[in-house]
Coordinates of C-alpha atoms in Angstrom, one line a residue:
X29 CA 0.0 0.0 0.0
X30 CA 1.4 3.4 -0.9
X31 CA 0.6 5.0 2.5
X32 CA 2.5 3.1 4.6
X33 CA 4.4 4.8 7.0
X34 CA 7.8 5.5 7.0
X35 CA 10.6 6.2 10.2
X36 CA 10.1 9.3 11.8
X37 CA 11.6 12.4 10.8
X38 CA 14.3 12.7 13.4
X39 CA 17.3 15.2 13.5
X40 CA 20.9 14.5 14.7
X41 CA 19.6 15.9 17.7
X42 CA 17.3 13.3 18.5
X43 CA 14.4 15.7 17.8
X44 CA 11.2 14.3 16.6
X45 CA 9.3 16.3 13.8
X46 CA 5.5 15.7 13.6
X47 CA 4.3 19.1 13.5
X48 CA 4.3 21.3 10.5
X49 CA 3.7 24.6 9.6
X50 CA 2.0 25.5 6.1
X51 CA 2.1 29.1 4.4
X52 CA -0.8 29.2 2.4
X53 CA -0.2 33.1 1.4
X54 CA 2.6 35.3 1.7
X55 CA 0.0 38.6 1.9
X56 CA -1.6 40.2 4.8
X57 CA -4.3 42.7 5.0
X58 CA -2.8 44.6 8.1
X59 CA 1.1 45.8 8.2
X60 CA 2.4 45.0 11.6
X61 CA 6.1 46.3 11.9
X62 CA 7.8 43.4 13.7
X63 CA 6.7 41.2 10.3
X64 CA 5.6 43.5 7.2
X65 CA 7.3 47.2 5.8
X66 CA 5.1 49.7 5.9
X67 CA 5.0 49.8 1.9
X68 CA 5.8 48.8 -1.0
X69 CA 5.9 45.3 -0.6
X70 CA 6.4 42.7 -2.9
X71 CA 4.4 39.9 -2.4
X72 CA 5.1 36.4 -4.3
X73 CA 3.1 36.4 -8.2
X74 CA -0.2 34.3 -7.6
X75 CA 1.3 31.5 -9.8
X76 CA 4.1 30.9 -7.2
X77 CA 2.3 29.9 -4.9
X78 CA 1.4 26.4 -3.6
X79 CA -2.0 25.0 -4.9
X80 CA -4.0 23.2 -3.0
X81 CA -3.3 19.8 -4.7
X82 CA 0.3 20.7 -4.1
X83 CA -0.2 21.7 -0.3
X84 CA -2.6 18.7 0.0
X85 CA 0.7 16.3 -1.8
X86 CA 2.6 17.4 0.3
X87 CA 1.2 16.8 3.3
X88 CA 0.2 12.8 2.1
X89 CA 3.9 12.6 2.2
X90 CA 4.4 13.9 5.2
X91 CA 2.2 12.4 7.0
X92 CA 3.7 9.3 6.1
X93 CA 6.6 10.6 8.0
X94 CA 4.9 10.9 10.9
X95 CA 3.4 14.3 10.4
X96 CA 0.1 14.6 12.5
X97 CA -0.4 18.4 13.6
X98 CA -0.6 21.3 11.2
X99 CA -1.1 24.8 11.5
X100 CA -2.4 27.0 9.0
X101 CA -0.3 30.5 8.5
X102 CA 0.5 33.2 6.6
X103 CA 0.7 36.3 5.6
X104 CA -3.0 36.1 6.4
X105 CA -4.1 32.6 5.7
X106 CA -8.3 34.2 5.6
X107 CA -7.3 36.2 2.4
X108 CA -6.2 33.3 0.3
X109 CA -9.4 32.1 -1.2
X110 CA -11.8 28.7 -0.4
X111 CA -9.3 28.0 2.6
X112 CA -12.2 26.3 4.3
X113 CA -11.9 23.4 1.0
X114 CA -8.2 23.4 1.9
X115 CA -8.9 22.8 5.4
X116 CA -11.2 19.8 4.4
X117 CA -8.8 18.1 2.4
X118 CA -6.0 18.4 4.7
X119 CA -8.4 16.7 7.7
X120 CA -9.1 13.6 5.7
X121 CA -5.8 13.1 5.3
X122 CA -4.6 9.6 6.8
X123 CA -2.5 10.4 9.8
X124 CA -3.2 13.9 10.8
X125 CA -5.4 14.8 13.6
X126 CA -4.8 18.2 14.7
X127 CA -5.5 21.3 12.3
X128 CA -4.8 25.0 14.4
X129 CA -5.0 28.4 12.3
X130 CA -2.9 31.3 13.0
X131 CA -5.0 34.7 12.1
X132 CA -5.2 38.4 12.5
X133 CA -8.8 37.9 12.9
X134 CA -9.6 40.5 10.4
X135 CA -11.8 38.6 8.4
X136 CA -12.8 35.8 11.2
X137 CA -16.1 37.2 11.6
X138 CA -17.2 36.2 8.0
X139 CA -15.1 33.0 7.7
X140 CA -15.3 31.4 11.4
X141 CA -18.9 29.2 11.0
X142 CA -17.4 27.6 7.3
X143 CA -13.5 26.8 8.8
X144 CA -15.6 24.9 11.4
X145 CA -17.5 23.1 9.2
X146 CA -14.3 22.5 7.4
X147 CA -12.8 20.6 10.2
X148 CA -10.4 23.5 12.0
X149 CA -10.9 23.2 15.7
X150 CA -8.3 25.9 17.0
X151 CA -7.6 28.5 16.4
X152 CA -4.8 31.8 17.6
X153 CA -5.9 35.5 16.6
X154 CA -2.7 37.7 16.8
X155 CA -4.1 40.5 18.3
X156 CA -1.0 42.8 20.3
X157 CA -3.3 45.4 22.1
X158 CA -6.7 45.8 22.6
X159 CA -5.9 49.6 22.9
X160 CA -7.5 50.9 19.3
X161 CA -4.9 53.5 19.1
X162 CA -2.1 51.4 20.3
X163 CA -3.4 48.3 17.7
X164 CA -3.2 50.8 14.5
X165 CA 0.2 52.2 16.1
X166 CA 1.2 48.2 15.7
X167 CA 0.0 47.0 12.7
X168 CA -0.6 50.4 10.9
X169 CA -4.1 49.6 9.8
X170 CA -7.8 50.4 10.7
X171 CA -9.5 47.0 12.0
X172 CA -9.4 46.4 15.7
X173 CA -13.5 45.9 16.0
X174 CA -13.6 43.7 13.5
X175 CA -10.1 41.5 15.3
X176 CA -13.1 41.5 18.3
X177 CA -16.1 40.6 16.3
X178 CA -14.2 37.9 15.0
X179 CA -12.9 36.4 18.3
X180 CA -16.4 36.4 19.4
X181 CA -17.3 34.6 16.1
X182 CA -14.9 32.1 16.5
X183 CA -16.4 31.2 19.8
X184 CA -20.4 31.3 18.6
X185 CA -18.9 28.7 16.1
X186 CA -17.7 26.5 18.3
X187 CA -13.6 26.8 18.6
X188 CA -12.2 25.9 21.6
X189 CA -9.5 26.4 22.7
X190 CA -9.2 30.2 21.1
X191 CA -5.7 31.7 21.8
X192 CA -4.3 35.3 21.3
X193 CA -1.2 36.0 21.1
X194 CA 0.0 39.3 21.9
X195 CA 3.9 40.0 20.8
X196 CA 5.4 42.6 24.1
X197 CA 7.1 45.3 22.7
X198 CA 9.2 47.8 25.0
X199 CA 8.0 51.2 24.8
X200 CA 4.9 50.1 22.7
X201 CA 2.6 47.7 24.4
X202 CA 3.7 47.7 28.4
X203 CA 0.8 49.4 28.7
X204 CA -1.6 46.1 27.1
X205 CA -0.7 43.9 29.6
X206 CA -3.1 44.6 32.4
X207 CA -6.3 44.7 30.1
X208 CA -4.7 41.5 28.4
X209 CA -4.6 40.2 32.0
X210 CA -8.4 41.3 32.8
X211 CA -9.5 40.2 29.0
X212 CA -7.7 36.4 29.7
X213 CA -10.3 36.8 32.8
X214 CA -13.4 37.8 31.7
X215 CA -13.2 36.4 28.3
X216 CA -12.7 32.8 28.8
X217 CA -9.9 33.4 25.6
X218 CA -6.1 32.2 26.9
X219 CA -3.7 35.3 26.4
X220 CA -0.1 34.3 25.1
X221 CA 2.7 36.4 24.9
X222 CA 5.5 36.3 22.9
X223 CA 8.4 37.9 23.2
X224 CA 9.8 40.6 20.2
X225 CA 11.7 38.7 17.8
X226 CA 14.3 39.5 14.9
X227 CA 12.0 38.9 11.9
X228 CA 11.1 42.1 11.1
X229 CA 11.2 43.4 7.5
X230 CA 12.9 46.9 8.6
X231 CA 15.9 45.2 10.3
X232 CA 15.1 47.2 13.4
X233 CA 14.6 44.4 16.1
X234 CA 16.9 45.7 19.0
X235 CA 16.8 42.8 22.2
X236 CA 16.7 46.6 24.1
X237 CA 12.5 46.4 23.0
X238 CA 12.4 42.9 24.1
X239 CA 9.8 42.7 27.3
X240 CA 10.7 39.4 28.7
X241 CA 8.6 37.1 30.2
X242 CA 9.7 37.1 34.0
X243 CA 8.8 41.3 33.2
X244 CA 5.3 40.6 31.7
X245 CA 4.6 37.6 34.3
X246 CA 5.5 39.9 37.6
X247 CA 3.6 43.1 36.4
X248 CA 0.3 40.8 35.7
X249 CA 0.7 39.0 39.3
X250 CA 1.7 42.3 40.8
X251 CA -1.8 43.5 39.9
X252 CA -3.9 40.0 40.1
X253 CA -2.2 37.9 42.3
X254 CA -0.3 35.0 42.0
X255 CA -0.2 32.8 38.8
X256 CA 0.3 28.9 39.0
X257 CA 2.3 27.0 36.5
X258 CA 0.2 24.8 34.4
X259 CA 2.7 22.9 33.7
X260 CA 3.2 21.3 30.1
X261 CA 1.3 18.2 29.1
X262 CA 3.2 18.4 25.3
X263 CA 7.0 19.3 26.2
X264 CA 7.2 20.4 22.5
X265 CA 4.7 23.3 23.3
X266 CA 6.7 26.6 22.9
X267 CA 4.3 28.4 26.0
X268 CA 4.7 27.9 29.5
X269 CA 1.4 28.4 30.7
X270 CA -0.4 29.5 33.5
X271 CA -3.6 30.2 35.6
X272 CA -4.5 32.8 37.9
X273 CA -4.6 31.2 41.4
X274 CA -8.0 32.1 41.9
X275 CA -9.0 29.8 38.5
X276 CA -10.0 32.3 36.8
X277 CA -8.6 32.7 33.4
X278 CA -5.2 31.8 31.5
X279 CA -2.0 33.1 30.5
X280 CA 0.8 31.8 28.7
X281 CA 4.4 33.1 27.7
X282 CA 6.5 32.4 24.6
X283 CA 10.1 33.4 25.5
X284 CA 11.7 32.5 22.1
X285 CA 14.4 35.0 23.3
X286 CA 15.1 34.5 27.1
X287 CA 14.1 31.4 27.3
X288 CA 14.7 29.3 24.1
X289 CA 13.0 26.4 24.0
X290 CA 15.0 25.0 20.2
X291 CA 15.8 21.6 22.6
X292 CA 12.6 20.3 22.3
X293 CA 11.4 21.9 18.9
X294 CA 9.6 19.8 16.5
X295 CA 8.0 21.9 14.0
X296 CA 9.4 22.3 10.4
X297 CA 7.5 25.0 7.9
X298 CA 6.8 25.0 4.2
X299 CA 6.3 28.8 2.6
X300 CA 3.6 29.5 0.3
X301 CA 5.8 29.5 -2.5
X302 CA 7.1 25.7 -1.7
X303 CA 10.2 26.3 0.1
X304 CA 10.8 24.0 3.2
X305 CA 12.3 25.4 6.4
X306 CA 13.6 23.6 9.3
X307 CA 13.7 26.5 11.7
X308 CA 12.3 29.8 11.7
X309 CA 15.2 31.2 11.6
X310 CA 16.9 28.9 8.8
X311 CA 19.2 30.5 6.6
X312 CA 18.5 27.7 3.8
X313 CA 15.6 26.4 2.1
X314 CA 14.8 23.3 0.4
X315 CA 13.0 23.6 -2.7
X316 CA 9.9 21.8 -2.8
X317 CA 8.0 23.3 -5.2
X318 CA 10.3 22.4 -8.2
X319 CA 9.8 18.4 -7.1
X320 CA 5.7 19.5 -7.2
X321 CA 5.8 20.5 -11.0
X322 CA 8.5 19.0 -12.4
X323 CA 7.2 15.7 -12.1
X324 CA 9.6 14.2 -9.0
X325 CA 8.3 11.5 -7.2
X326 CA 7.1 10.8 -3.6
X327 CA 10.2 9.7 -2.6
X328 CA 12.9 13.1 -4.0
X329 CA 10.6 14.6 -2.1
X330 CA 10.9 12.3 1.2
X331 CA 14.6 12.8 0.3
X332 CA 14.2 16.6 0.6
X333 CA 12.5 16.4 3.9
X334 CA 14.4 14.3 5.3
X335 CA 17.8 16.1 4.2
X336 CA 16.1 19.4 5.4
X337 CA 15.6 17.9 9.1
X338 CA 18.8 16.6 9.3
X339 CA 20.5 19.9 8.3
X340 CA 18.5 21.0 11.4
X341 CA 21.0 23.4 13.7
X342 CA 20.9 23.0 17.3
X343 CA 18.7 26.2 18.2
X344 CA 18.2 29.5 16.7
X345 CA 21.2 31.5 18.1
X346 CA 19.8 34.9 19.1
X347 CA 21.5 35.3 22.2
X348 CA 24.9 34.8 19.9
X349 CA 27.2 37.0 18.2
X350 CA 26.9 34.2 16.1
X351 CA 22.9 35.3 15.4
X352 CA 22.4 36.2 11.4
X353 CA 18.7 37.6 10.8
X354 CA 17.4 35.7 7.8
X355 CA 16.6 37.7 4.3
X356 CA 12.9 36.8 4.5
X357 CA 11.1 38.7 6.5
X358 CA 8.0 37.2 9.0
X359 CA 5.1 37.6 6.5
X360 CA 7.7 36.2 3.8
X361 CA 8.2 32.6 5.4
X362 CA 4.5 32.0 7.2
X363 CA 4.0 33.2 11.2

């Protein structure tokens, strides 16, 4: 039978790589600085990217590799067209059993009732302040009722869990946290943040505008009290999450830069032009895309992925002089 499986994708690390990321569109309808230049940007010709048979190829294959999460990205996966017949292709799938979608939310409100339907059971709205002045200073763009309306969608549709994640940015969002911290309460919605990373299109990440997790964490207990550790039942998760002491709502932190968590990493990415990255921070990409239309076979392409894993470094090297930004911006490789 042509699906059987194969041995896991494993790198010389001894890291185990069953969860993959998919870029399904390298555009975006809001400009957030830490991903996206203001203007002017050049966005990948329609033709480049991925169909969906090519997506939905791919993903046969790599299932057989043990591939059985996936998370839906961008740009802004809702602006790529039908993503909901992606979606349903990609959950019949033999071997994958967990779909999540990363949005800005933007066009949630129209879209959450048909990605249900789909199959897509989780979901994270990127959403850094819930300030409508400080959201348009972020992502230079009109839209933060609609980023609401659509959270509130996603939960009359039936998501659960439904996860923002809010990026902390020194001298731009300290002032968030507290109503984050009061929203994660009232809201029943868990509240990640993530720590300011260098993949910004500007080059203009400074670790000076990093607010790190201990930071955040103390300022939000200092105002509600103690929060327990959760702890992590998947050790591959990148948050460390937590729970007001009195129960009532949940936070999490991603400390990609304090707190690098590369050890126990096992997510590779495909862009939306059919390039396959081991790490977010990869300086080289496999080419996929060329095995898609030129005819190759199952297996060059089983080749490629597992050549790509292997090439795997050992973590992403921020905290290094060593540390080279990659050329591709955030909105260029898939969040």
């Amino acid at each position: 039978c042509l699906m059987t499986s194969l041995p896991p994708l494993v790198d010389s690390f001894g890291r185990r790589h069953n969860n993959l990321r998919l870029s399904v569109t390298d555009r975006c309808n809001l400009r957030c600085f830490y991903c996206m230049p203001a203007d002017d940007v050049e966005f990948v010709a329609r033709e480049e990217l991925l169909t969906f048979e090519e997506i939905g190829r791919f993903v046969t294959v790599a299932a057989r590799l043990g591939v059985d999460k996936l998370r839906i990205t961008g740009g802004e996966p809702l602006v790529r067209r039908d993503l909901p017949v992606l979606i349903e292709k990609l959950a019949a799938i033999d071997g994958i059993q967990d779909i999540g979608l990363s949005t800005n939310g933007i066009l949630l409100g129209e879209q959450a009732r048909d990605l249900f339907a789909a199959g897509l059971r989780r979901i994270n709205v990127s959403l850094d302040a819930l300030d409508p002045v400080r959201f348009k200073e972020v992502t230079r763009r009109e839209g933060h009722e609609k980023v609401l309306e659509g959270l509130q969608a996603a939960k009359d549709a039936g998501f659960d869990p439904i996860k923002i994640n809010a990026v902390a940015i020194r001298g731009l969002t300290e002032d968030q946290l507290i109503p984050f911290g009061r929203f994660a309460r009232e809201s029943g919605v868990e509240v990640r943040f993530i720590e300011f990373m260098p993949l910004d299109a500007d080059n203009a990440w400074d670790r000076n505008r990093v607010l790190f997790a201990s930071e955040i964490r103390s300022r939000l207990e200092a105002e509600f009290g103690p929060l327990v550790a959760r702890g992590r039942p998947d050790p591959t998760a990148p948050s460390s999450d937590f729970e007001f002491a009195d129960g009532r709502g949940r936070v999490g932190f991603i400390a990609s830069v304090s707190e690098p968590f590369c050890g126990m990493c096992n997510r590779f990415r495909l862009t939306a032009d059919g390039k396959l990255r081991n790490c977010l921070f990869s300086l080289i990409e496999t080419d996929i895309k060329t095995i898609l239309r030129d005819g190759g076979t199952d297996e060059q392409m089983i080749e490629s992925i597992r050549s790509s894993i292997h090439e795997k470094a050992e973590g992403h090297e921020i905290n290094t002089a060593r540390f080279v930004q990659p050329d591709r911006p955030m909105f260029s490789i898939g969040g």
